[in-house]
Short mmCIF file of C-alpha atoms and ligand atoms in Angstrom, two decimals:
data_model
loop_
_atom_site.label_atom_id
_atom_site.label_comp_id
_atom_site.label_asym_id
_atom_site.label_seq_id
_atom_site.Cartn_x
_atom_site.Cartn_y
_atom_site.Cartn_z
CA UNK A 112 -7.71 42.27 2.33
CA UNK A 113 -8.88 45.64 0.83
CA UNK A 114 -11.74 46.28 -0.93
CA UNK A 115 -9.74 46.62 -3.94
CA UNK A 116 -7.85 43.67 -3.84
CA UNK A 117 -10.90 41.58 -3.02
CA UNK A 118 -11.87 43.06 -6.76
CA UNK A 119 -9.11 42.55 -8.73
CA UNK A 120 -9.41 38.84 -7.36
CA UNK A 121 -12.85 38.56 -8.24
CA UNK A 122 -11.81 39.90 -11.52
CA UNK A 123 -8.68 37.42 -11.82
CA UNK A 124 -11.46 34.32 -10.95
CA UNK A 125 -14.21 35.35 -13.40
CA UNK A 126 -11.84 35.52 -15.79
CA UNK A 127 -9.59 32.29 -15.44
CA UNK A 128 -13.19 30.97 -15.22
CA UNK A 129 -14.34 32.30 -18.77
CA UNK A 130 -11.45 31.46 -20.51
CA UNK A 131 -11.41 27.84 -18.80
CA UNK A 132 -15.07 27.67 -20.54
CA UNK A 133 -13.65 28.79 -24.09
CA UNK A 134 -10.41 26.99 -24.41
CA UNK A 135 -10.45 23.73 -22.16
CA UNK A 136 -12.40 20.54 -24.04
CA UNK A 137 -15.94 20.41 -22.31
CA UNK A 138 -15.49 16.65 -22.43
CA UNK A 139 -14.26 16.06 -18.85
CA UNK A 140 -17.05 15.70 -16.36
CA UNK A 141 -17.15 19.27 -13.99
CA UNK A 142 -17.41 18.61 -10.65
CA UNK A 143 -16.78 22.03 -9.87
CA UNK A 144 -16.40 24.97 -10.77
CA UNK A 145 -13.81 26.18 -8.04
CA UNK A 146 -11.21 27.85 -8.87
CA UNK A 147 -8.00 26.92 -6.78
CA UNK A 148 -4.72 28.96 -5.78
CA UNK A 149 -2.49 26.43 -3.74
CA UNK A 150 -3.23 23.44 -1.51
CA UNK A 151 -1.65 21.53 1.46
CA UNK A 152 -1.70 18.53 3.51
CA UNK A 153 -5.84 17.77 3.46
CA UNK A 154 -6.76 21.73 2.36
CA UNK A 155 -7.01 23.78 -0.35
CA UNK A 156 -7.81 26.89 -0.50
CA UNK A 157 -9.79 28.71 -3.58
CA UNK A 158 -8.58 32.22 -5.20
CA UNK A 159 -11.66 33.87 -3.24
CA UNK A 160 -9.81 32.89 0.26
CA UNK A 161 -12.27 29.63 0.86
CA UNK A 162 -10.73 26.41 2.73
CA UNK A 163 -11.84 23.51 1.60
CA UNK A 164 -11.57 19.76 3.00
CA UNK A 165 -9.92 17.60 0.26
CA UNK A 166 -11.49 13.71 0.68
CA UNK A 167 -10.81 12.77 -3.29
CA UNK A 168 -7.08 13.51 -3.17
CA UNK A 169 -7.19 14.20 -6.77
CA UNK A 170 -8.99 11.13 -7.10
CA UNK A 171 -6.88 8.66 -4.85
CA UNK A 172 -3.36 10.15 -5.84
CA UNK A 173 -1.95 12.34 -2.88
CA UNK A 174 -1.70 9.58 -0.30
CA UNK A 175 0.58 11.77 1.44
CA UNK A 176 -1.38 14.74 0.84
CA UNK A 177 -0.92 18.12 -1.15
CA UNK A 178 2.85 19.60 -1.67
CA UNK A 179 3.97 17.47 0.98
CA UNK A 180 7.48 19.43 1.52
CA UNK A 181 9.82 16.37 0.86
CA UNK A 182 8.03 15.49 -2.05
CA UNK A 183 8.35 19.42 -3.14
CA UNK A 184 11.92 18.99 -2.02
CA UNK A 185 12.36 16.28 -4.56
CA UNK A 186 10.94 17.59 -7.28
CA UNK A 187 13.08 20.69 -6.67
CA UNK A 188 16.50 18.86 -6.40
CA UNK A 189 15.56 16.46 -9.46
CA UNK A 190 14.83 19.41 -11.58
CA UNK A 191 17.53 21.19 -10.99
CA UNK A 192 19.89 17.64 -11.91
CA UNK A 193 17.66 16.32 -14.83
CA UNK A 194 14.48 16.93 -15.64
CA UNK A 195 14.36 14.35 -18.95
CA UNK A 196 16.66 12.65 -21.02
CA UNK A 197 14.34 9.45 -22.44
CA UNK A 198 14.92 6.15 -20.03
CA UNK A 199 16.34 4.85 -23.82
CA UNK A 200 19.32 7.10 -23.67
CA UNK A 201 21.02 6.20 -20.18
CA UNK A 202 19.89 5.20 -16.22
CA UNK A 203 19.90 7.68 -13.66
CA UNK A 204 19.11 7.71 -9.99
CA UNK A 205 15.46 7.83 -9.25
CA UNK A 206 13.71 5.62 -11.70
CA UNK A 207 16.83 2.95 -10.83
CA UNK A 208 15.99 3.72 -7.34
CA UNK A 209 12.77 3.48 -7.60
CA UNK A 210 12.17 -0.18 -9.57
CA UNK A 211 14.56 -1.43 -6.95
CA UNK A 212 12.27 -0.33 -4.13
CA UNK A 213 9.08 -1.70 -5.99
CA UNK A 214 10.72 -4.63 -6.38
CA UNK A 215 10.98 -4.61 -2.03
CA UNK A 216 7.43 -3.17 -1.58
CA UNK A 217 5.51 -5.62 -4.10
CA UNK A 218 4.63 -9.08 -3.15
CA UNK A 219 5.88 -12.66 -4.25
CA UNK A 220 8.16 -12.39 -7.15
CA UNK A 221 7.41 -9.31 -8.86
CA UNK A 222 10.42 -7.32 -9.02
CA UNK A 223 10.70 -5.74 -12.54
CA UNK A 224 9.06 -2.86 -13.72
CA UNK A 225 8.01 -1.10 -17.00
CA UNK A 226 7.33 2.86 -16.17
CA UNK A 227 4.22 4.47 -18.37
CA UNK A 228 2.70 7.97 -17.61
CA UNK A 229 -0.78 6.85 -16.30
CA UNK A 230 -2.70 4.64 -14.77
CA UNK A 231 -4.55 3.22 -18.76
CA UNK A 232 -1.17 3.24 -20.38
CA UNK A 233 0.10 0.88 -17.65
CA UNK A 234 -2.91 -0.99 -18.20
CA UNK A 235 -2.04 -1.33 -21.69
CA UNK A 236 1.43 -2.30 -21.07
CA UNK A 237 0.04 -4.93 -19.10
CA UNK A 238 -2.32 -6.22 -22.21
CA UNK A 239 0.95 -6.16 -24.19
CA UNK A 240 2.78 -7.47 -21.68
CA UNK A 241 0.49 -10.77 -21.18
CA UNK A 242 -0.50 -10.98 -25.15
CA UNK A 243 3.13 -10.95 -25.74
CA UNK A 244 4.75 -13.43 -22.78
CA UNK A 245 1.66 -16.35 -23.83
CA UNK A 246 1.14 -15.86 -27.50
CA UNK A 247 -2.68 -15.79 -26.50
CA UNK A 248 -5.17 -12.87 -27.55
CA UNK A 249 -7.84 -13.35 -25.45
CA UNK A 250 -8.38 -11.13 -22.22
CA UNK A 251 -11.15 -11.06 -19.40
CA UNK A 252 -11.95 -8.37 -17.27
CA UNK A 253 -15.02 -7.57 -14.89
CA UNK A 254 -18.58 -5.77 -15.64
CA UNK A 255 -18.04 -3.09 -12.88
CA UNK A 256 -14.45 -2.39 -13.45
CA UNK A 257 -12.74 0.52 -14.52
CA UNK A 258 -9.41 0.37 -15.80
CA UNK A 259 -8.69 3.99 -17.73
CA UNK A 260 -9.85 5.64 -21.16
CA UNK A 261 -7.20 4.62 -23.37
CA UNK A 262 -8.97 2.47 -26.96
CA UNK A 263 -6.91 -0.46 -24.73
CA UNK A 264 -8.04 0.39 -21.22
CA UNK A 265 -11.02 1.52 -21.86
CA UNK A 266 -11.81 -2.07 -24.23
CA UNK A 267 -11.46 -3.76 -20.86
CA UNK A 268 -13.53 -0.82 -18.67
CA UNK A 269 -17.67 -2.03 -18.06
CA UNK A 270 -18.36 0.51 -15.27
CA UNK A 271 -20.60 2.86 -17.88
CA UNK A 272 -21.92 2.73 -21.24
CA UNK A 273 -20.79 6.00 -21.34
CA UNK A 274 -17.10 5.82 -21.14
CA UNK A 275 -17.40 3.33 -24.30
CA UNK A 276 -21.04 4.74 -26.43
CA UNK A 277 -18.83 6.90 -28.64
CA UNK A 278 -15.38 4.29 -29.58
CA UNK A 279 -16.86 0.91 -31.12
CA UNK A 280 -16.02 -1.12 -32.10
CA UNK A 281 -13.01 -1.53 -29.65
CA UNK A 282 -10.27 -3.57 -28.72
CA UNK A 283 -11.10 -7.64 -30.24
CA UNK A 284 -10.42 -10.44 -27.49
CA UNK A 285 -12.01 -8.93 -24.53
CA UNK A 286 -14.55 -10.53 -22.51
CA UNK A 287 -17.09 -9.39 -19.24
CA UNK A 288 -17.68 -11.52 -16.47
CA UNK A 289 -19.77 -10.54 -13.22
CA UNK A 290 -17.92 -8.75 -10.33
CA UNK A 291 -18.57 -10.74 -7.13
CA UNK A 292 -20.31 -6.64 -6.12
CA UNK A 293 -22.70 -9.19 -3.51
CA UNK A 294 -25.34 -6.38 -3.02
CA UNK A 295 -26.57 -6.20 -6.13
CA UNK A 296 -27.08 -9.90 -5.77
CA UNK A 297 -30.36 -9.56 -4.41
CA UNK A 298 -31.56 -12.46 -1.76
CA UNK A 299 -28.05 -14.03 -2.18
CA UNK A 300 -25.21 -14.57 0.11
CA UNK A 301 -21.44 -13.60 -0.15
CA UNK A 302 -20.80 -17.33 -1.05
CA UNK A 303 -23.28 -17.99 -3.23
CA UNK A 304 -21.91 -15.16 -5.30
CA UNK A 305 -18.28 -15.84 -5.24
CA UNK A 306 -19.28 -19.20 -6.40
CA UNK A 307 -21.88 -17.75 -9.24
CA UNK A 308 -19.35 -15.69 -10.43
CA UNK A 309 -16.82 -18.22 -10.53
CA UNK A 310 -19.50 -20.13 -12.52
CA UNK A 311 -19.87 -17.27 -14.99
CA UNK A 312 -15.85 -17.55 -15.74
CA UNK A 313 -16.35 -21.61 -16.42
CA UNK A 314 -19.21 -20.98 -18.54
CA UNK A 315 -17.60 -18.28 -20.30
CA UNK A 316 -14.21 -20.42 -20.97
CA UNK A 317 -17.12 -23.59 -22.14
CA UNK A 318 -19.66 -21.42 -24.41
CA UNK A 319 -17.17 -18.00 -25.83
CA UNK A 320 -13.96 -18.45 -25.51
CA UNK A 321 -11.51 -21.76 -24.79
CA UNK A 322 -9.22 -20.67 -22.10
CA UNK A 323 -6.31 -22.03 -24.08
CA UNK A 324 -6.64 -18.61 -25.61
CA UNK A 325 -6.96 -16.45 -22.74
CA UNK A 326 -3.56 -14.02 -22.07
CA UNK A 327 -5.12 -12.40 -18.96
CA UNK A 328 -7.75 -12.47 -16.22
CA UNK A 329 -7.68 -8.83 -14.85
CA UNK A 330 -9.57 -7.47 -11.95
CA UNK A 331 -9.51 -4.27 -9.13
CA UNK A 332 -9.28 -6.02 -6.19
CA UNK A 333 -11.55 -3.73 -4.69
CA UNK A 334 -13.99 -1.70 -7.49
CA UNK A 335 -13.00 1.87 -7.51
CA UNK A 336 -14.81 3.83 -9.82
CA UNK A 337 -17.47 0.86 -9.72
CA UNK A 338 -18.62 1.29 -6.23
CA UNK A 339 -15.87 0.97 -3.95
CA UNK A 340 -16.89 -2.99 -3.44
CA UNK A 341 -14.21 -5.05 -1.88
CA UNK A 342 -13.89 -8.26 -3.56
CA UNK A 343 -14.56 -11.96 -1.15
CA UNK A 344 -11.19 -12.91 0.04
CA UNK A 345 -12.45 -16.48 -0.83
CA UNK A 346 -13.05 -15.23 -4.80
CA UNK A 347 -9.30 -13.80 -5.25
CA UNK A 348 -8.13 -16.98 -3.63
CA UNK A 349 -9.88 -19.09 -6.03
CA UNK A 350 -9.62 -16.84 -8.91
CA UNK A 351 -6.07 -17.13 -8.68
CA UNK A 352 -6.41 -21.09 -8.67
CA UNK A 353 -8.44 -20.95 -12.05
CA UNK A 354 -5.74 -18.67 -13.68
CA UNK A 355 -3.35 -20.57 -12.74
CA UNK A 356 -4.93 -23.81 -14.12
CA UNK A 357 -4.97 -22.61 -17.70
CA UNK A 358 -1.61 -21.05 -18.06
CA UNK A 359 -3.62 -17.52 -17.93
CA UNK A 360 -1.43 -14.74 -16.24
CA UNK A 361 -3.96 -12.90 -13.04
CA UNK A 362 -3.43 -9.17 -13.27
CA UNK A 363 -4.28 -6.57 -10.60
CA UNK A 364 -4.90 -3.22 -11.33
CA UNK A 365 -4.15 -1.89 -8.10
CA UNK A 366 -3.93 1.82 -9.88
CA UNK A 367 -6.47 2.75 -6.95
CA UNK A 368 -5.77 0.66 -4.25
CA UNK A 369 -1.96 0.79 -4.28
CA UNK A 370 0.18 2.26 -1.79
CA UNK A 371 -1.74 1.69 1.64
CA UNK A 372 -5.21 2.89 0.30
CA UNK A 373 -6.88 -0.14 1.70
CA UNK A 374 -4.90 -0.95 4.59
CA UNK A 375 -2.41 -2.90 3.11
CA UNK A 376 0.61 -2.09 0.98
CA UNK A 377 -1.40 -3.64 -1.89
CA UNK A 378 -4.94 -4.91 -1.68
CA UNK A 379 -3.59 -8.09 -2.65
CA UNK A 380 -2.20 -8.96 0.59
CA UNK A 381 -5.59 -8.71 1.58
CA UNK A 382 -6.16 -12.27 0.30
CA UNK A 383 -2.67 -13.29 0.06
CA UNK A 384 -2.89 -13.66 -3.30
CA UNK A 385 0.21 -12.48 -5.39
CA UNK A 386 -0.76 -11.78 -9.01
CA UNK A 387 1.60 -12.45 -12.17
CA UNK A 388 1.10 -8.77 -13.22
CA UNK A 389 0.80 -5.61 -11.06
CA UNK A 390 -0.42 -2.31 -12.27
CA UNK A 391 0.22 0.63 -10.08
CA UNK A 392 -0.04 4.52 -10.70
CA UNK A 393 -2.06 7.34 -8.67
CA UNK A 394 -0.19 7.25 -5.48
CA UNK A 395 2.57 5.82 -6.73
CA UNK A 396 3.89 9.10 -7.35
CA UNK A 397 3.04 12.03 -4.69
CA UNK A 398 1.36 13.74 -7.35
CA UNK A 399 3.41 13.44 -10.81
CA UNK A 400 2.22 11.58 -13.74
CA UNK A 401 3.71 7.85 -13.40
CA UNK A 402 2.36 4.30 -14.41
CA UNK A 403 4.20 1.35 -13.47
CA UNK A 404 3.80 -2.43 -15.07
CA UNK A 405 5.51 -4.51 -12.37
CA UNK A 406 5.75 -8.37 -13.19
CA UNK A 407 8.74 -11.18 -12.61
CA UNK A 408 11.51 -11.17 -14.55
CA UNK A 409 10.98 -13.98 -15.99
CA UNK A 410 7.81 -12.61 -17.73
CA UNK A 411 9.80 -9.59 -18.62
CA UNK A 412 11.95 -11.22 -20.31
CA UNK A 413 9.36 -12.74 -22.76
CA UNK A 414 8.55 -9.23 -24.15
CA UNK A 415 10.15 -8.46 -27.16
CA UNK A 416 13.05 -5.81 -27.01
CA UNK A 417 11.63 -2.64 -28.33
CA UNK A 418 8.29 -3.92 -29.10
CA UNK A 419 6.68 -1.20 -26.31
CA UNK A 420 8.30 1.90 -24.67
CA UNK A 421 7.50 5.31 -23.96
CA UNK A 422 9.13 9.10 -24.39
CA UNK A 423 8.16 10.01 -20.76
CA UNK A 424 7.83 6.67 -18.58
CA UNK A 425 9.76 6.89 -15.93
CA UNK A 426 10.48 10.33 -15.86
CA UNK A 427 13.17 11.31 -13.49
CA UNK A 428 11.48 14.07 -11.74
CA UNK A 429 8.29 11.81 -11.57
CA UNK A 430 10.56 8.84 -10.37
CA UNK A 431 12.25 11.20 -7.66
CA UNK A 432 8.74 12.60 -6.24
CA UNK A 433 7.79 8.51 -6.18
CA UNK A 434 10.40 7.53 -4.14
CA UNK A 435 10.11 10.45 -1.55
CA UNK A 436 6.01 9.57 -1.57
CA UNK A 437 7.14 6.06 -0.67
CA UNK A 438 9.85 7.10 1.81
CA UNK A 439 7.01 8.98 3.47
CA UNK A 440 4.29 6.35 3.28
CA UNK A 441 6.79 4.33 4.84
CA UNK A 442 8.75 6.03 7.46
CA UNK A 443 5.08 7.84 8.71
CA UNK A 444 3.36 4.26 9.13
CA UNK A 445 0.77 5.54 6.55
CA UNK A 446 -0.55 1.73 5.67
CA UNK A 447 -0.84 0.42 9.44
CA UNK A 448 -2.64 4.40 9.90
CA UNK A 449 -4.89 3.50 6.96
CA UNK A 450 -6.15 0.41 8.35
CA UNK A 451 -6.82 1.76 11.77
CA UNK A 452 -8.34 5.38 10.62
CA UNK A 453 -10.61 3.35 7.74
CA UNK A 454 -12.31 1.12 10.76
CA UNK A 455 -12.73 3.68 12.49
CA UNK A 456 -14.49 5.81 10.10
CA UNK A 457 -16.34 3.16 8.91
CA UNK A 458 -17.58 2.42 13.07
CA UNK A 459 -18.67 6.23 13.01
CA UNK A 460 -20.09 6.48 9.85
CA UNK A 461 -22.21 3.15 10.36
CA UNK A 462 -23.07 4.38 13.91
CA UNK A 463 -23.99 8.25 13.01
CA UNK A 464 -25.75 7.40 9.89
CA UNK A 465 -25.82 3.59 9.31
CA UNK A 466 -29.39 3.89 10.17
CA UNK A 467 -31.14 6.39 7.66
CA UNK A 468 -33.47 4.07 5.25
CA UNK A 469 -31.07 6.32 2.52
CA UNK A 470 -28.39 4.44 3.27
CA UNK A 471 -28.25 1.23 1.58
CA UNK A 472 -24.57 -0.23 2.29
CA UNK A 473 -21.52 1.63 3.86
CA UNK A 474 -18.06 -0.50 2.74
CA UNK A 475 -14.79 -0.37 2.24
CA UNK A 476 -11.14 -1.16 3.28
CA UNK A 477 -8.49 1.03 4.91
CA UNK A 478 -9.26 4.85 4.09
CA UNK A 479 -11.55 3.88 0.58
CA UNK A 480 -14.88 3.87 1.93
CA UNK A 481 -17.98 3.71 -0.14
CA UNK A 482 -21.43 5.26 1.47
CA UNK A 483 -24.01 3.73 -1.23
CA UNK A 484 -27.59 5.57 -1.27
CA UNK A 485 -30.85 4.49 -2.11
CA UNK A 486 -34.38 6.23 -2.80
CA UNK A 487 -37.55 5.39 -0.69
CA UNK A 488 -38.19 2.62 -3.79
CA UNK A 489 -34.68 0.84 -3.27
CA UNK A 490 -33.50 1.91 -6.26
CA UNK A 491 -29.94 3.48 -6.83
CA UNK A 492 -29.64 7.63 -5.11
CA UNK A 493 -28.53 9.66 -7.58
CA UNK A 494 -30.37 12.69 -6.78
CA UNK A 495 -29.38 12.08 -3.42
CA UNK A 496 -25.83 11.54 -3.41
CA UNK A 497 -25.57 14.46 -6.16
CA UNK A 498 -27.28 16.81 -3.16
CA UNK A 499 -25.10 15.48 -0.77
CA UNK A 500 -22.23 16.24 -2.55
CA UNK A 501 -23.21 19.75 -3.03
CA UNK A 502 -24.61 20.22 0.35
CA UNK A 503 -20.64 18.95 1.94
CA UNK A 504 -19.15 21.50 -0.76
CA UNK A 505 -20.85 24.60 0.30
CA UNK A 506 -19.84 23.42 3.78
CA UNK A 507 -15.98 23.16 3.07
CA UNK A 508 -15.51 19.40 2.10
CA UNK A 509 -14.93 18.31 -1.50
CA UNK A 510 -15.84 14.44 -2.12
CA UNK A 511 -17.18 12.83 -4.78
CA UNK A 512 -18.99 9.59 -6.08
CA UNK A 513 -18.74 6.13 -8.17
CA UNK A 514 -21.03 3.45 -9.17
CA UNK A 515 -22.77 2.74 -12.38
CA UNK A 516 -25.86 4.82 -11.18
CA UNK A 517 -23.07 7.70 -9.46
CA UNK A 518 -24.82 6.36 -5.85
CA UNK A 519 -22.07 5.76 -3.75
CA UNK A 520 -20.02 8.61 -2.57
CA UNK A 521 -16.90 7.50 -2.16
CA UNK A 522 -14.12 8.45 0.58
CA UNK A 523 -10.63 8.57 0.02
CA UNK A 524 -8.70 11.26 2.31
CA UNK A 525 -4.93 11.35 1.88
CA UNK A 526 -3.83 8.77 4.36
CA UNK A 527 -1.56 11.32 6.49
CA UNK A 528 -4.93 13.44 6.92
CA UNK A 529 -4.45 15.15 10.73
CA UNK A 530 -7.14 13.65 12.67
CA UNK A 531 -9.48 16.66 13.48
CA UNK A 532 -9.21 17.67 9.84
CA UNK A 533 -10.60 14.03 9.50
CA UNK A 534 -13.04 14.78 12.11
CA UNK A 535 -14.02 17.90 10.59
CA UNK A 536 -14.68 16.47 7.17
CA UNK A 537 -16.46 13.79 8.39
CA UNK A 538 -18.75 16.21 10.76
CA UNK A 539 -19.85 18.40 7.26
CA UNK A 540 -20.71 15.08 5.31
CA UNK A 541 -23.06 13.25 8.23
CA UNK A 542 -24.56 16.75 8.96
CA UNK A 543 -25.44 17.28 4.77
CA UNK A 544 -26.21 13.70 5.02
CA UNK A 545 -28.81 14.02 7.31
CA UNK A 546 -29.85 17.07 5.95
CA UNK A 547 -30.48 15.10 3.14
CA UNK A 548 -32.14 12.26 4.50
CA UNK A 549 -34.20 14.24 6.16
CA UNK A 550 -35.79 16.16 3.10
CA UNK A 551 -35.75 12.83 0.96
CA UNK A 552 -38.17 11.49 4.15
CA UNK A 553 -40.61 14.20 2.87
CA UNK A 554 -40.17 13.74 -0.59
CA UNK A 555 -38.22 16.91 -1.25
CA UNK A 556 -35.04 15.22 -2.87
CA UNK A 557 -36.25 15.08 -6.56
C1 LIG B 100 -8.55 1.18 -11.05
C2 LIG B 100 -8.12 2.16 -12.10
N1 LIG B 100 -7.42 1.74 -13.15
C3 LIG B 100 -6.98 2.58 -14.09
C4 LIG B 100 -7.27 3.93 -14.04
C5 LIG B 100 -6.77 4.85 -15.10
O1 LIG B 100 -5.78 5.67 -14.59
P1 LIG B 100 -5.40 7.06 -15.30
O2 LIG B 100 -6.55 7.98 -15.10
O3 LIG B 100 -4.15 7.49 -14.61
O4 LIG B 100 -5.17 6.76 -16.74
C6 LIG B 100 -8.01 4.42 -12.96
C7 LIG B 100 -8.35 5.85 -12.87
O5 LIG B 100 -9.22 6.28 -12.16
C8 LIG B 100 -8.45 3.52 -11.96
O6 LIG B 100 -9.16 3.93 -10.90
#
């Protein structure tokens, strides 16, 4: 590149940068300031010619990775046929298509589907969904969990005061029990936690609220923006056996975990436990906005015609990008790779850094893996994590964190990531997080 071009492209950056400062709302959280021409596969590359790793996948979504060409290729040939027409006004192909193979993919009985946008307005659906089917009001989620940022989604979302300070009062009928998260459970053991939490629930359905006017229990399988925490297999199980006891409908917002993230098709095959409601989005869709609300017929059909809907669920070129995603997920192994690449990763990490006193837990399932920090007192890294994070960035890997105190970073590569781009990535983040470690040692990580 001349000396001229490399200008004009400094120019072009500095500006899309300014007028990203003046006319985008300041109220998303910045992780960077980068400012990005095109990406592919694990990569993207940055208007100033940088390469960068990608391990958040636009936070979970491209499972397949960036403008994966068949998902391109879809989009293209959808667009060209029908870009929208309002799933009111007439069926076409690829959301048909599509609910028919969600219908094969899910577990148990859940076969129908309701198509939303995002990941909080299938949440929503799903509060409607279960209000609606039991005539109850009540609904129960996790402290811990995060379900989206909608007045409905975010009613049911405890991982930080802050996503809630601003909104009270918020959605009525919603209740917080504890997340079975067994670390922060000091001096207790995985089963003495599943069955304290379990506890919480009775206590909760004998002092607050009768179950008899619970709609929903809903719960990530494993904590995403939480901590990346798997939940016991042994607390799902019995979960499910509570639910079930009072009539109350178990929903799983598997937004995060859907789609071979952890290893499995679903996390719930994890446990084996097949939920009433199912609420997928991120991956579900190689990229393009979709939600999806996927529950039995049967409770379909107790949902009153026309009392929800949507102008752009189950948009066709959405829908047609979702089914090549799955096609490719599929076809590629991407679910069996997931389970095989996450233990690995997890062997390495535990064996290459497992050790530093900074590290306080490294977890996870498939390729979500959680690296939680600590500072020389035991309490929650923040500074640390937020140096780390930098650190991997100026060395060519973007990754980012969860948990209430933002101490975990969290791992979630797209699931077809080539393995020495894996290698690579991984390389950067041990070396900044020894780097790290190192300085925190001698008190230089304030
Ligand atoms: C588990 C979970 N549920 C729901 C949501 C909300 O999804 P969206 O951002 O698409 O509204 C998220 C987003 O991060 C999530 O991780």
């Amino acid at each position: 590149m001349t000396l001229e071009a490399r200008g004009a492209d400094r120019q072009e950056r500095v500006e899309l940068r300014e007028l990203a400062q003046r006319h985008l709302s300041p109220v998303m959280t910045r992780v960077t300031d980068l400012v990005v021409r095109r990406a592919h596969g694990a990569k993207f590359w940055t208007t100033d010619g940088r390469e960068y790793l990608d391990f958040v996948s636009g936070v979970a979504v491209n499972a397949v990775g960036h403008t994966h060409p068949e998902v391109v290729r879809a989009i293209q040939q959808q667009s060209e046929q029908l870009i929208h027409l309002g799933l009111n006004y007439g069926y076409y192909e690829s959301v048909v298509r599509l609910a028919t193979k969600l219908a094969a993919v899910t577990p148990g009985e859940l076969d129908t589907v309701f198509f939303s946008n995002s990941g909080a307005e299938a949440i929503d659906g799903a509060i409607k969904l279960a209000r609606a089917a039991t005539g109850r009001p009540s609904v129960v989620a996790f402290e811990g969990s995060f379900h989206g940022r909608t007045v409905g989604a975010m009613s049911l979302t405890a991982s930080s005061a802050k996503y809630r300070k601003s909104y009270e009062p918020l959605m009525g009928g919603v209740y917080h029990v504890p997340y079975p998260y067994v670390r922060l459970f000091k001096g207790m053991t995985e089963q003495q936690v599943v069955e304290h939490c379990l506890r919480s629930l009775e206590q909760l359905f004998l002092l607050r609220v009768d179950p008899s006017q619970v709609a929903a229990v809903i719960i990530e399988p494993v904590l995403g923006e939480g901590g990346y925490v798997p939940a016991p297999i042994d607390f799902i199980r019995r979960l499910r056996q509570m639910t079930a006891e009072h009539g109350i409908l178990l929903v799983f917002d598997e937004v995060q975990t859907g789609f071979g993230r952890t290893g499995k098709m679903f996390a719930a095959e994890h446990s084996g436990v097949v939920p009433d409601i199912l609420v997928a989005a991120k991956a579900l869709s190689g990229g393009m906005p979709l939600g999806a609300v996927i529950a039995p017929r049967s409770l379909h059909d107790k949902w009153q015609v026309g009392s929800h809907g949507s102008t752009f669920g189950g948009n066709p070129v959405s829908c047609a990008a979702a089914c090549a995603s799955l096609s490719i997920i599929e076809r590629d192994g991407l679910v069996e790779r997931s389970a095989v690449l996450g233990r690995q990763v997890l062997a390495r990490l535990c064996e290459r850094v497992g050790h530093l006193p900074t590290v306080a837990e490294i977890r996870g399932l498939g390729l979500m893996i959680g690296i939680e920090f600590q500072d020389e007192h035991g309490d929650p890294g923040t500074r640390i994590v937020s140096r780390i994070r930098d650190e991997a960035l100026q060395g060519g890997l973007l990754v980012t964190n969860c948990g209430a105190y933002g101490q975990t970073i969290r791992l979630m590569p797209p699931l077809n990531i080539p393995e020495e781009d894996l290698d690579r990535g991984l390389s950067i983040l041990e070396r900044a997080i020894l780097n790290v470690a190192s300085r925190s040692c001698k008190g230089e990580v304030s």
